[in-house]
Structure formats: structure tokens, C-alpha cells
């Protein structure tokens, strides 16, 4: 069945920033729109694993106050974000997409999540992926089969399947995937979204594996660039992290983070 309900709401970072700045919308409004969108669409598309609505609402309240007082933290403040379920966020389960293991509750944030939350982003949900990120499709023994954003009979690509569907359906402006051999780029292409695989080590992660990178899947190139300016900040937990870009690129505000 064709899915013709690709949203006309403000969905880019720039559009939401403008709406937050002039008071037409608040981060709470943006979050509730995201949650409503997921509720309306995800029984069919299976892009979402776990929703973290309570913490996201509390973060949205704080962001709303910052925008009202003129103290917003930057372009990601109040922006809904999803993370692939292999990206750890404290309190959320990680199953790595498979029914072959019991989900483990994360006890420490990934550097990616820390950078997003420092920027004021609202981490709303974790997204589905195939077993152990090992397939170029959305087939998972844990999550079922993720369905393409444009036609639910089509493949999503993988392994950042849920992230690409979430981007295309307008669940969130920013959706974090991971990629070794195409796991951001394939599903982004198959769902008509923009997916960016950074150079290895450019985005610090704490589940380092040779070649694995975390990066954004978005609806615009500009949204990916905004996101990368935060994700690329140094983090001492990743021994493979590249030196920061000294030619006008992002600068670190937190390079000593320790481990739990």
C-alpha cells in the first residue's frame, strides 16, 4: 500500500528553530507531534524499538523555557532525535535486534547521546535494526520486519532500517544510524532520505569496531551538517577518535568524561 502521508509540518531544524524563536511552536509541541506521528504510523512500519517519552518530555520542558528566555543552546535545542538501538542511552534496553539474547539495560550513554543531550536535543526513541546489524534489510527476529516509508510492501534496506524510515516519515528531524559497509547509506537511499557516514573515528563511539561509524540520517543535508557539528566533538572513551578539525570545524566542550 502506498504511503502518501509524508508530512507537511515543520520538520527541518531550521523550520523548527524559526517556530521556536517566534513562539509559534515549542519543543513540547514538536515532541508531542513526533509521538503522535509514531503512534499513527509505526504499527505498519516498525521503525521504533523503545520510546522514552517521560524523559523526553522533561527535556522538552527545559528546552521550552530556554527558548522563551532567549537562552537556547543552539540549533539542536528542542529538536526530537531518534537513536539506533545499538547506541546506548541510560535506562533503555539494547537487544541488538535479535531474539537470541535478552535485552541489556544500558548503564552509560554513548558519546553520541551525551553530545546530543548537551546540545539540548530530545532523545525520543531507539530505532529497530536487523539481528546484530548483520543484514542489508529490515528483517529482525526481535522487531519483526521494518517497512519502507513510501510503500510498506518494499524493503527498507539496512542495517539502520528504523532510523531511515523515521527520517523519511518525519518522526524526527535527526535520526542516528551506524555504518560499516553501508548500514546508513543503503536504508537512507531506499527511503529517499539523506544518510551520512563520517570518516572512521570522526564521531566518537564507545562500542568501537574497525570501520564502524555513527552518523545522521535526515531529510536535508543541512540538518546532517548541524548534527555533525556536535557529534564530532572529542570524547576520551574512544581510542580511535580523530583529532578535532582545526579549520573551522567543531570544538570540544567535554573531553574528559570517564567511564561508569
PDB file of C-alpha atoms in Angstrom:
ATOM      1  CA  UNK A   1       0.000   0.000   0.000  1.00  0.00           C
ATOM      2  CA  UNK A   2       1.353   3.414  -0.928  1.00  0.00           C
ATOM      3  CA  UNK A   3       2.112   5.790   1.933  1.00  0.00           C
ATOM      4  CA  UNK A   4       1.224   9.285   0.748  1.00  0.00           C
ATOM      5  CA  UNK A   5       1.176  10.935   4.168  1.00  0.00           C
ATOM      6  CA  UNK A   6       4.724  12.326   4.118  1.00  0.00           C
ATOM      7  CA  UNK A   7       4.289  15.239   6.466  1.00  0.00           C
ATOM      8  CA  UNK A   8       3.945  18.933   5.627  1.00  0.00           C
ATOM      9  CA  UNK A   9       4.584  20.006   9.235  1.00  0.00           C
ATOM     10  CA  UNK A  10       7.745  21.950  10.151  1.00  0.00           C
ATOM     11  CA  UNK A  11      10.274  19.130  10.110  1.00  0.00           C
ATOM     12  CA  UNK A  12      13.721  20.591   9.465  1.00  0.00           C
ATOM     13  CA  UNK A  13      15.957  22.013  12.172  1.00  0.00           C
ATOM     14  CA  UNK A  14      15.806  25.458  10.561  1.00  0.00           C
ATOM     15  CA  UNK A  15      11.998  25.403  10.376  1.00  0.00           C
ATOM     16  CA  UNK A  16      11.662  24.309  13.976  1.00  0.00           C
ATOM     17  CA  UNK A  17      14.234  26.844  15.182  1.00  0.00           C
ATOM     18  CA  UNK A  18      12.239  29.592  13.487  1.00  0.00           C
ATOM     19  CA  UNK A  19       8.984  28.338  15.005  1.00  0.00           C
ATOM     20  CA  UNK A  20      10.543  28.067  18.481  1.00  0.00           C
ATOM     21  CA  UNK A  21      12.087  31.511  18.176  1.00  0.00           C
ATOM     22  CA  UNK A  22       8.887  33.296  17.182  1.00  0.00           C
ATOM     23  CA  UNK A  23       6.698  31.366  19.609  1.00  0.00           C
ATOM     24  CA  UNK A  24       4.550  29.573  17.030  1.00  0.00           C
ATOM     25  CA  UNK A  25       5.686  26.206  18.391  1.00  0.00           C
ATOM     26  CA  UNK A  26       7.529  24.971  21.467  1.00  0.00           C
ATOM     27  CA  UNK A  27       9.821  21.968  21.854  1.00  0.00           C
ATOM     28  CA  UNK A  28       6.950  20.338  23.769  1.00  0.00           C
ATOM     29  CA  UNK A  29       4.744  20.806  20.709  1.00  0.00           C
ATOM     30  CA  UNK A  30       7.414  19.286  18.480  1.00  0.00           C
ATOM     31  CA  UNK A  31       7.817  16.312  20.804  1.00  0.00           C
ATOM     32  CA  UNK A  32       4.075  15.624  21.018  1.00  0.00           C
ATOM     33  CA  UNK A  33       3.865  15.811  17.217  1.00  0.00           C
ATOM     34  CA  UNK A  34       6.672  13.245  16.989  1.00  0.00           C
ATOM     35  CA  UNK A  35       4.944  10.912  19.443  1.00  0.00           C
ATOM     36  CA  UNK A  36       1.635  11.260  17.598  1.00  0.00           C
ATOM     37  CA  UNK A  37       3.337  10.562  14.282  1.00  0.00           C
ATOM     38  CA  UNK A  38       4.935   7.397  15.678  1.00  0.00           C
ATOM     39  CA  UNK A  39       1.608   6.241  17.139  1.00  0.00           C
ATOM     40  CA  UNK A  40      -0.142   6.767  13.806  1.00  0.00           C
ATOM     41  CA  UNK A  41       2.437   5.104  11.577  1.00  0.00           C
ATOM     42  CA  UNK A  42       4.632   2.640  13.405  1.00  0.00           C
ATOM     43  CA  UNK A  43       2.270  -0.305  13.740  1.00  0.00           C
ATOM     44  CA  UNK A  44       2.805  -0.628   9.984  1.00  0.00           C
ATOM     45  CA  UNK A  45       6.419   0.500   9.607  1.00  0.00           C
ATOM     46  CA  UNK A  46       8.085  -0.952  12.734  1.00  0.00           C
ATOM     47  CA  UNK A  47      10.825   1.654  12.862  1.00  0.00           C
ATOM     48  CA  UNK A  48      10.743   2.155  16.629  1.00  0.00           C
ATOM     49  CA  UNK A  49      12.005  -0.178  19.352  1.00  0.00           C
ATOM     50  CA  UNK A  50      11.563   1.778  22.610  1.00  0.00           C
ATOM     51  CA  UNK A  51      10.031   5.214  23.234  1.00  0.00           C
ATOM     52  CA  UNK A  52      11.460   7.269  26.112  1.00  0.00           C
ATOM     53  CA  UNK A  53       8.555   9.703  26.386  1.00  0.00           C
ATOM     54  CA  UNK A  54       8.860  10.702  30.048  1.00  0.00           C
ATOM     55  CA  UNK A  55      12.490  11.831  29.907  1.00  0.00           C
ATOM     56  CA  UNK A  56      11.942  13.422  26.501  1.00  0.00           C
ATOM     57  CA  UNK A  57       9.023  15.459  27.877  1.00  0.00           C
ATOM     58  CA  UNK A  58      11.109  16.661  30.809  1.00  0.00           C
ATOM     59  CA  UNK A  59      13.902  17.656  28.421  1.00  0.00           C
ATOM     60  CA  UNK A  60      11.334  19.406  26.206  1.00  0.00           C
ATOM     61  CA  UNK A  61      10.042  21.436  29.158  1.00  0.00           C
ATOM     62  CA  UNK A  62      13.550  22.644  29.948  1.00  0.00           C
ATOM     63  CA  UNK A  63      14.181  23.442  26.296  1.00  0.00           C
ATOM     64  CA  UNK A  64      10.885  25.333  26.050  1.00  0.00           C
ATOM     65  CA  UNK A  65      11.940  27.552  28.939  1.00  0.00           C
ATOM     66  CA  UNK A  66      15.317  28.229  27.318  1.00  0.00           C
ATOM     67  CA  UNK A  67      13.706  29.277  24.047  1.00  0.00           C
ATOM     68  CA  UNK A  68      11.234  31.520  25.899  1.00  0.00           C
ATOM     69  CA  UNK A  69      14.028  33.184  27.857  1.00  0.00           C
ATOM     70  CA  UNK A  70      16.304  33.629  24.837  1.00  0.00           C
ATOM     71  CA  UNK A  71      18.922  31.195  26.147  1.00  0.00           C
ATOM     72  CA  UNK A  72      18.605  28.334  23.649  1.00  0.00           C
ATOM     73  CA  UNK A  73      21.742  26.205  23.487  1.00  0.00           C
ATOM     74  CA  UNK A  74      21.945  26.182  19.697  1.00  0.00           C
ATOM     75  CA  UNK A  75      20.202  24.712  16.650  1.00  0.00           C
ATOM     76  CA  UNK A  76      19.598  21.270  18.196  1.00  0.00           C
ATOM     77  CA  UNK A  77      17.928  22.631  21.338  1.00  0.00           C
ATOM     78  CA  UNK A  78      14.441  21.122  21.491  1.00  0.00           C
ATOM     79  CA  UNK A  79      14.856  19.048  18.326  1.00  0.00           C
ATOM     80  CA  UNK A  80      13.436  15.482  18.512  1.00  0.00           C
ATOM     81  CA  UNK A  81      16.022  12.800  17.765  1.00  0.00           C
ATOM     82  CA  UNK A  82      15.991   9.010  17.493  1.00  0.00           C
ATOM     83  CA  UNK A  83      18.965   6.691  18.020  1.00  0.00           C
ATOM     84  CA  UNK A  84      19.633   3.256  16.554  1.00  0.00           C
ATOM     85  CA  UNK A  85      19.173   0.694  19.310  1.00  0.00           C
ATOM     86  CA  UNK A  86      22.859  -0.250  19.356  1.00  0.00           C
ATOM     87  CA  UNK A  87      23.571   3.322  20.516  1.00  0.00           C
ATOM     88  CA  UNK A  88      23.431   3.229  24.301  1.00  0.00           C
ATOM     89  CA  UNK A  89      21.222   5.532  26.339  1.00  0.00           C
ATOM     90  CA  UNK A  90      20.989   5.080  30.087  1.00  0.00           C
ATOM     91  CA  UNK A  91      17.873   3.140  31.032  1.00  0.00           C
ATOM     92  CA  UNK A  92      16.972   1.909  27.557  1.00  0.00           C
ATOM     93  CA  UNK A  93      17.239  -1.785  26.594  1.00  0.00           C
ATOM     94  CA  UNK A  94      19.583  -2.955  23.874  1.00  0.00           C
ATOM     95  CA  UNK A  95      18.779  -6.229  22.145  1.00  0.00           C
ATOM     96  CA  UNK A  96      20.948  -5.703  19.053  1.00  0.00           C
ATOM     97  CA  UNK A  97      17.899  -6.619  17.020  1.00  0.00           C
ATOM     98  CA  UNK A  98      17.868 -10.286  17.921  1.00  0.00           C
ATOM     99  CA  UNK A  99      15.618 -12.608  19.897  1.00  0.00           C
ATOM    100  CA  UNK A 100      18.671 -14.784  20.573  1.00  0.00           C
ATOM    101  CA  UNK A 101      19.668 -12.691  23.607  1.00  0.00           C
ATOM    102  CA  UNK A 102      17.853 -10.912  26.388  1.00  0.00           C
ATOM    103  CA  UNK A 103      17.943  -7.120  26.111  1.00  0.00           C
ATOM    104  CA  UNK A 104      20.501  -5.423  28.361  1.00  0.00           C
ATOM    105  CA  UNK A 105      19.665  -2.104  30.007  1.00  0.00           C
ATOM    106  CA  UNK A 106      22.308   0.500  29.181  1.00  0.00           C
ATOM    107  CA  UNK A 107      24.132   1.895  32.221  1.00  0.00           C
ATOM    108  CA  UNK A 108      26.134   4.556  30.397  1.00  0.00           C
ATOM    109  CA  UNK A 109      25.325   6.837  27.497  1.00  0.00           C
ATOM    110  CA  UNK A 110      27.121   6.530  24.216  1.00  0.00           C
ATOM    111  CA  UNK A 111      29.247   9.606  23.458  1.00  0.00           C
ATOM    112  CA  UNK A 112      26.720  10.261  20.679  1.00  0.00           C
ATOM    113  CA  UNK A 113      23.867  10.547  23.175  1.00  0.00           C
ATOM    114  CA  UNK A 114      25.914  12.729  25.510  1.00  0.00           C
ATOM    115  CA  UNK A 115      26.706  15.160  22.674  1.00  0.00           C
ATOM    116  CA  UNK A 116      23.053  15.313  21.593  1.00  0.00           C
ATOM    117  CA  UNK A 117      21.779  15.936  25.106  1.00  0.00           C
ATOM    118  CA  UNK A 118      24.446  18.559  25.783  1.00  0.00           C
ATOM    119  CA  UNK A 119      23.099  20.351  22.710  1.00  0.00           C
ATOM    120  CA  UNK A 120      19.558  20.240  24.119  1.00  0.00           C
ATOM    121  CA  UNK A 121      18.216  17.616  21.691  1.00  0.00           C
ATOM    122  CA  UNK A 122      15.278  15.464  22.792  1.00  0.00           C
ATOM    123  CA  UNK A 123      16.235  11.775  22.509  1.00  0.00           C
ATOM    124  CA  UNK A 124      12.771  10.359  21.952  1.00  0.00           C
ATOM    125  CA  UNK A 125      13.229   6.721  20.971  1.00  0.00           C
ATOM    126  CA  UNK A 126      15.528   3.951  19.825  1.00  0.00           C
ATOM    127  CA  UNK A 127      15.021   2.544  16.346  1.00  0.00           C
ATOM    128  CA  UNK A 128      14.857  -1.010  15.071  1.00  0.00           C
ATOM    129  CA  UNK A 129      17.621  -2.884  13.278  1.00  0.00           C
ATOM    130  CA  UNK A 130      18.185  -6.424  11.946  1.00  0.00           C
ATOM    131  CA  UNK A 131      19.918  -9.080  14.028  1.00  0.00           C
ATOM    132  CA  UNK A 132      23.349  -7.835  15.161  1.00  0.00           C
ATOM    133  CA  UNK A 133      23.298  -5.186  12.385  1.00  0.00           C
ATOM    134  CA  UNK A 134      24.208  -8.024  10.061  1.00  0.00           C
ATOM    135  CA  UNK A 135      21.668  -7.659   7.231  1.00  0.00           C
ATOM    136  CA  UNK A 136      21.077  -5.157   4.461  1.00  0.00           C
ATOM    137  CA  UNK A 137      17.355  -5.299   5.157  1.00  0.00           C
ATOM    138  CA  UNK A 138      14.931  -4.585   7.992  1.00  0.00           C
ATOM    139  CA  UNK A 139      14.320  -8.220   8.972  1.00  0.00           C
ATOM    140  CA  UNK A 140      14.777  -8.807  12.706  1.00  0.00           C
ATOM    141  CA  UNK A 141      13.947 -11.759  14.921  1.00  0.00           C
ATOM    142  CA  UNK A 142      13.325  -9.248  17.741  1.00  0.00           C
ATOM    143  CA  UNK A 143      11.476  -6.423  15.978  1.00  0.00           C
ATOM    144  CA  UNK A 144       9.821  -8.143  13.041  1.00  0.00           C
ATOM    145  CA  UNK A 145      10.130  -6.655   9.560  1.00  0.00           C
ATOM    146  CA  UNK A 146      10.589  -2.899   9.179  1.00  0.00           C
ATOM    147  CA  UNK A 147       8.607  -1.466   6.263  1.00  0.00           C
ATOM    148  CA  UNK A 148       9.686   1.161   3.753  1.00  0.00           C
ATOM    149  CA  UNK A 149       8.410   4.684   4.438  1.00  0.00           C
ATOM    150  CA  UNK A 150       6.972   5.137   0.946  1.00  0.00           C
ATOM    151  CA  UNK A 151       5.445   1.732   0.336  1.00  0.00           C
ATOM    152  CA  UNK A 152       5.002  -0.810   3.100  1.00  0.00           C
ATOM    153  CA  UNK A 153       5.496  -3.658   0.623  1.00  0.00           C
ATOM    154  CA  UNK A 154       9.048  -2.523  -0.076  1.00  0.00           C
ATOM    155  CA  UNK A 155      12.331  -3.297   1.658  1.00  0.00           C
ATOM    156  CA  UNK A 156      13.865  -0.667   3.966  1.00  0.00           C
ATOM    157  CA  UNK A 157      17.492  -1.600   3.461  1.00  0.00           C
ATOM    158  CA  UNK A 158      19.686  -1.993   6.496  1.00  0.00           C
ATOM    159  CA  UNK A 159      21.026  -2.110   8.971  1.00  0.00           C
ATOM    160  CA  UNK A 160      19.939   1.353  10.173  1.00  0.00           C
ATOM    161  CA  UNK A 161      16.482   0.426   8.953  1.00  0.00           C
ATOM    162  CA  UNK A 162      14.347   2.109  11.577  1.00  0.00           C
ATOM    163  CA  UNK A 163      16.443   5.274  11.523  1.00  0.00           C
ATOM    164  CA  UNK A 164      15.933   5.777   7.789  1.00  0.00           C
ATOM    165  CA  UNK A 165      12.196   5.096   7.993  1.00  0.00           C
ATOM    166  CA  UNK A 166      11.911   7.504  10.936  1.00  0.00           C
ATOM    167  CA  UNK A 167      13.647  10.194   8.885  1.00  0.00           C
ATOM    168  CA  UNK A 168      11.506   9.707   5.797  1.00  0.00           C
ATOM    169  CA  UNK A 169       8.224   9.588   7.726  1.00  0.00           C
ATOM    170  CA  UNK A 170       9.097  12.727   9.669  1.00  0.00           C
ATOM    171  CA  UNK A 171       9.187  11.098  13.091  1.00  0.00           C
ATOM    172  CA  UNK A 172      12.214  13.227  13.966  1.00  0.00           C
ATOM    173  CA  UNK A 173      14.470  15.636  12.054  1.00  0.00           C
ATOM    174  CA  UNK A 174      17.594  13.780  13.237  1.00  0.00           C
ATOM    175  CA  UNK A 175      17.969  10.000  13.370  1.00  0.00           C
ATOM    176  CA  UNK A 176      21.268   8.390  14.316  1.00  0.00           C
ATOM    177  CA  UNK A 177      22.447   5.281  12.490  1.00  0.00           C
ATOM    178  CA  UNK A 178      25.667   3.302  12.390  1.00  0.00           C
ATOM    179  CA  UNK A 179      27.565   2.099   9.335  1.00  0.00           C
ATOM    180  CA  UNK A 180      30.426  -0.244   8.455  1.00  0.00           C
ATOM    181  CA  UNK A 181      29.624  -1.386   4.922  1.00  0.00           C
ATOM    182  CA  UNK A 182      26.554   0.655   4.034  1.00  0.00           C
ATOM    183  CA  UNK A 183      24.268   0.481   7.055  1.00  0.00           C
ATOM    184  CA  UNK A 184      23.472   4.220   6.978  1.00  0.00           C
ATOM    185  CA  UNK A 185      23.742   4.763   3.245  1.00  0.00           C
ATOM    186  CA  UNK A 186      21.679   1.814   1.993  1.00  0.00           C
ATOM    187  CA  UNK A 187      18.494   2.433   4.032  1.00  0.00           C
ATOM    188  CA  UNK A 188      18.782   6.190   3.548  1.00  0.00           C
ATOM    189  CA  UNK A 189      18.826   5.668  -0.231  1.00  0.00           C
ATOM    190  CA  UNK A 190      15.988   3.151  -0.159  1.00  0.00           C
ATOM    191  CA  UNK A 191      13.776   5.511   1.853  1.00  0.00           C
ATOM    192  CA  UNK A 192      14.725   8.712  -0.028  1.00  0.00           C
ATOM    193  CA  UNK A 193      16.460  10.285   2.982  1.00  0.00           C
ATOM    194  CA  UNK A 194      19.962  11.746   3.374  1.00  0.00           C
ATOM    195  CA  UNK A 195      22.443   9.492   5.161  1.00  0.00           C
ATOM    196  CA  UNK A 196      25.996  10.453   6.044  1.00  0.00           C
ATOM    197  CA  UNK A 197      28.730   8.003   7.030  1.00  0.00           C
ATOM    198  CA  UNK A 198      31.569  10.025   8.584  1.00  0.00           C
ATOM    199  CA  UNK A 199      35.212   9.041   8.301  1.00  0.00           C
ATOM    200  CA  UNK A 200      36.185   6.339  10.788  1.00  0.00           C
ATOM    201  CA  UNK A 201      36.910   7.996  14.149  1.00  0.00           C
ATOM    202  CA  UNK A 202      35.283  11.317  13.298  1.00  0.00           C
ATOM    203  CA  UNK A 203      32.322  10.611  15.619  1.00  0.00           C
ATOM    204  CA  UNK A 204      33.456   9.051  18.920  1.00  0.00           C
ATOM    205  CA  UNK A 205      31.545   5.934  19.985  1.00  0.00           C
ATOM    206  CA  UNK A 206      32.071   3.507  22.828  1.00  0.00           C
ATOM    207  CA  UNK A 207      31.374   0.250  21.006  1.00  0.00           C
ATOM    208  CA  UNK A 208      34.359   0.679  18.712  1.00  0.00           C
ATOM    209  CA  UNK A 209      34.688  -1.901  15.952  1.00  0.00           C
ATOM    210  CA  UNK A 210      37.003  -1.494  12.967  1.00  0.00           C
ATOM    211  CA  UNK A 211      35.188   0.624  10.416  1.00  0.00           C
ATOM    212  CA  UNK A 212      32.008   1.291  12.401  1.00  0.00           C
ATOM    213  CA  UNK A 213      30.862   4.906  12.355  1.00  0.00           C
ATOM    214  CA  UNK A 214      27.836   6.676  13.778  1.00  0.00           C
ATOM    215  CA  UNK A 215      26.184   9.371  11.704  1.00  0.00           C
ATOM    216  CA  UNK A 216      22.922  11.166  10.966  1.00  0.00           C
ATOM    217  CA  UNK A 217      20.031  10.216   8.715  1.00  0.00           C
ATOM    218  CA  UNK A 218      17.950  13.293   7.976  1.00  0.00           C
ATOM    219  CA  UNK A 219      15.640  14.813   5.379  1.00  0.00           C
ATOM    220  CA  UNK A 220      18.094  17.591   4.447  1.00  0.00           C
ATOM    221  CA  UNK A 221      21.859  17.883   4.087  1.00  0.00           C
ATOM    222  CA  UNK A 222      21.821  20.975   6.313  1.00  0.00           C
ATOM    223  CA  UNK A 223      20.240  19.034   9.185  1.00  0.00           C
ATOM    224  CA  UNK A 224      23.001  16.435   8.938  1.00  0.00           C
ATOM    225  CA  UNK A 225      25.632  19.181   8.998  1.00  0.00           C
ATOM    226  CA  UNK A 226      24.102  20.790  12.102  1.00  0.00           C
ATOM    227  CA  UNK A 227      24.142  17.397  13.808  1.00  0.00           C
ATOM    228  CA  UNK A 228      27.710  16.559  12.823  1.00  0.00           C
ATOM    229  CA  UNK A 229      28.979  19.795  14.393  1.00  0.00           C
ATOM    230  CA  UNK A 230      28.064  18.269  17.772  1.00  0.00           C
ATOM    231  CA  UNK A 231      28.650  14.558  17.168  1.00  0.00           C
ATOM    232  CA  UNK A 232      32.251  15.167  16.046  1.00  0.00           C
ATOM    233  CA  UNK A 233      33.402  16.605  19.372  1.00  0.00           C
ATOM    234  CA  UNK A 234      36.109  14.622  21.127  1.00  0.00           C
ATOM    235  CA  UNK A 235      35.388  12.009  23.779  1.00  0.00           C
ATOM    236  CA  UNK A 236      38.113  10.244  25.736  1.00  0.00           C
ATOM    237  CA  UNK A 237      36.240   6.927  25.731  1.00  0.00           C
ATOM    238  CA  UNK A 238      37.025   6.254  22.063  1.00  0.00           C
ATOM    239  CA  UNK A 239      40.691   5.439  21.463  1.00  0.00           C
ATOM    240  CA  UNK A 240      40.138   5.669  17.699  1.00  0.00           C
ATOM    241  CA  UNK A 241      38.710   9.218  17.728  1.00  0.00           C
ATOM    242  CA  UNK A 242      40.300  11.577  15.220  1.00  0.00           C
ATOM    243  CA  UNK A 243      41.765  14.942  16.277  1.00  0.00           C
ATOM    244  CA  UNK A 244      39.250  17.728  16.075  1.00  0.00           C
ATOM    245  CA  UNK A 245      39.022  19.710  12.858  1.00  0.00           C
ATOM    246  CA  UNK A 246      41.061  22.890  13.343  1.00  0.00           C
ATOM    247  CA  UNK A 247      39.821  24.573  10.148  1.00  0.00           C
ATOM    248  CA  UNK A 248      36.590  25.993  11.464  1.00  0.00           C
ATOM    249  CA  UNK A 249      35.077  22.651  12.437  1.00  0.00           C
ATOM    250  CA  UNK A 250      33.532  21.678  15.776  1.00  0.00           C
ATOM    251  CA  UNK A 251      35.372  22.296  19.016  1.00  0.00           C
ATOM    252  CA  UNK A 252      35.101  20.178  22.126  1.00  0.00           C
ATOM    253  CA  UNK A 253      33.376  21.292  25.281  1.00  0.00           C
ATOM    254  CA  UNK A 254      33.732  17.955  27.080  1.00  0.00           C
ATOM    255  CA  UNK A 255      36.859  15.924  26.535  1.00  0.00           C
ATOM    256  CA  UNK A 256      37.144  14.374  29.993  1.00  0.00           C
ATOM    257  CA  UNK A 257      34.185  12.124  30.580  1.00  0.00           C
ATOM    258  CA  UNK A 258      35.371   8.964  32.304  1.00  0.00           C
ATOM    259  CA  UNK A 259      33.515   5.641  32.372  1.00  0.00           C
ATOM    260  CA  UNK A 260      30.848   4.272  34.703  1.00  0.00           C
TER     261      UNK A 260
END
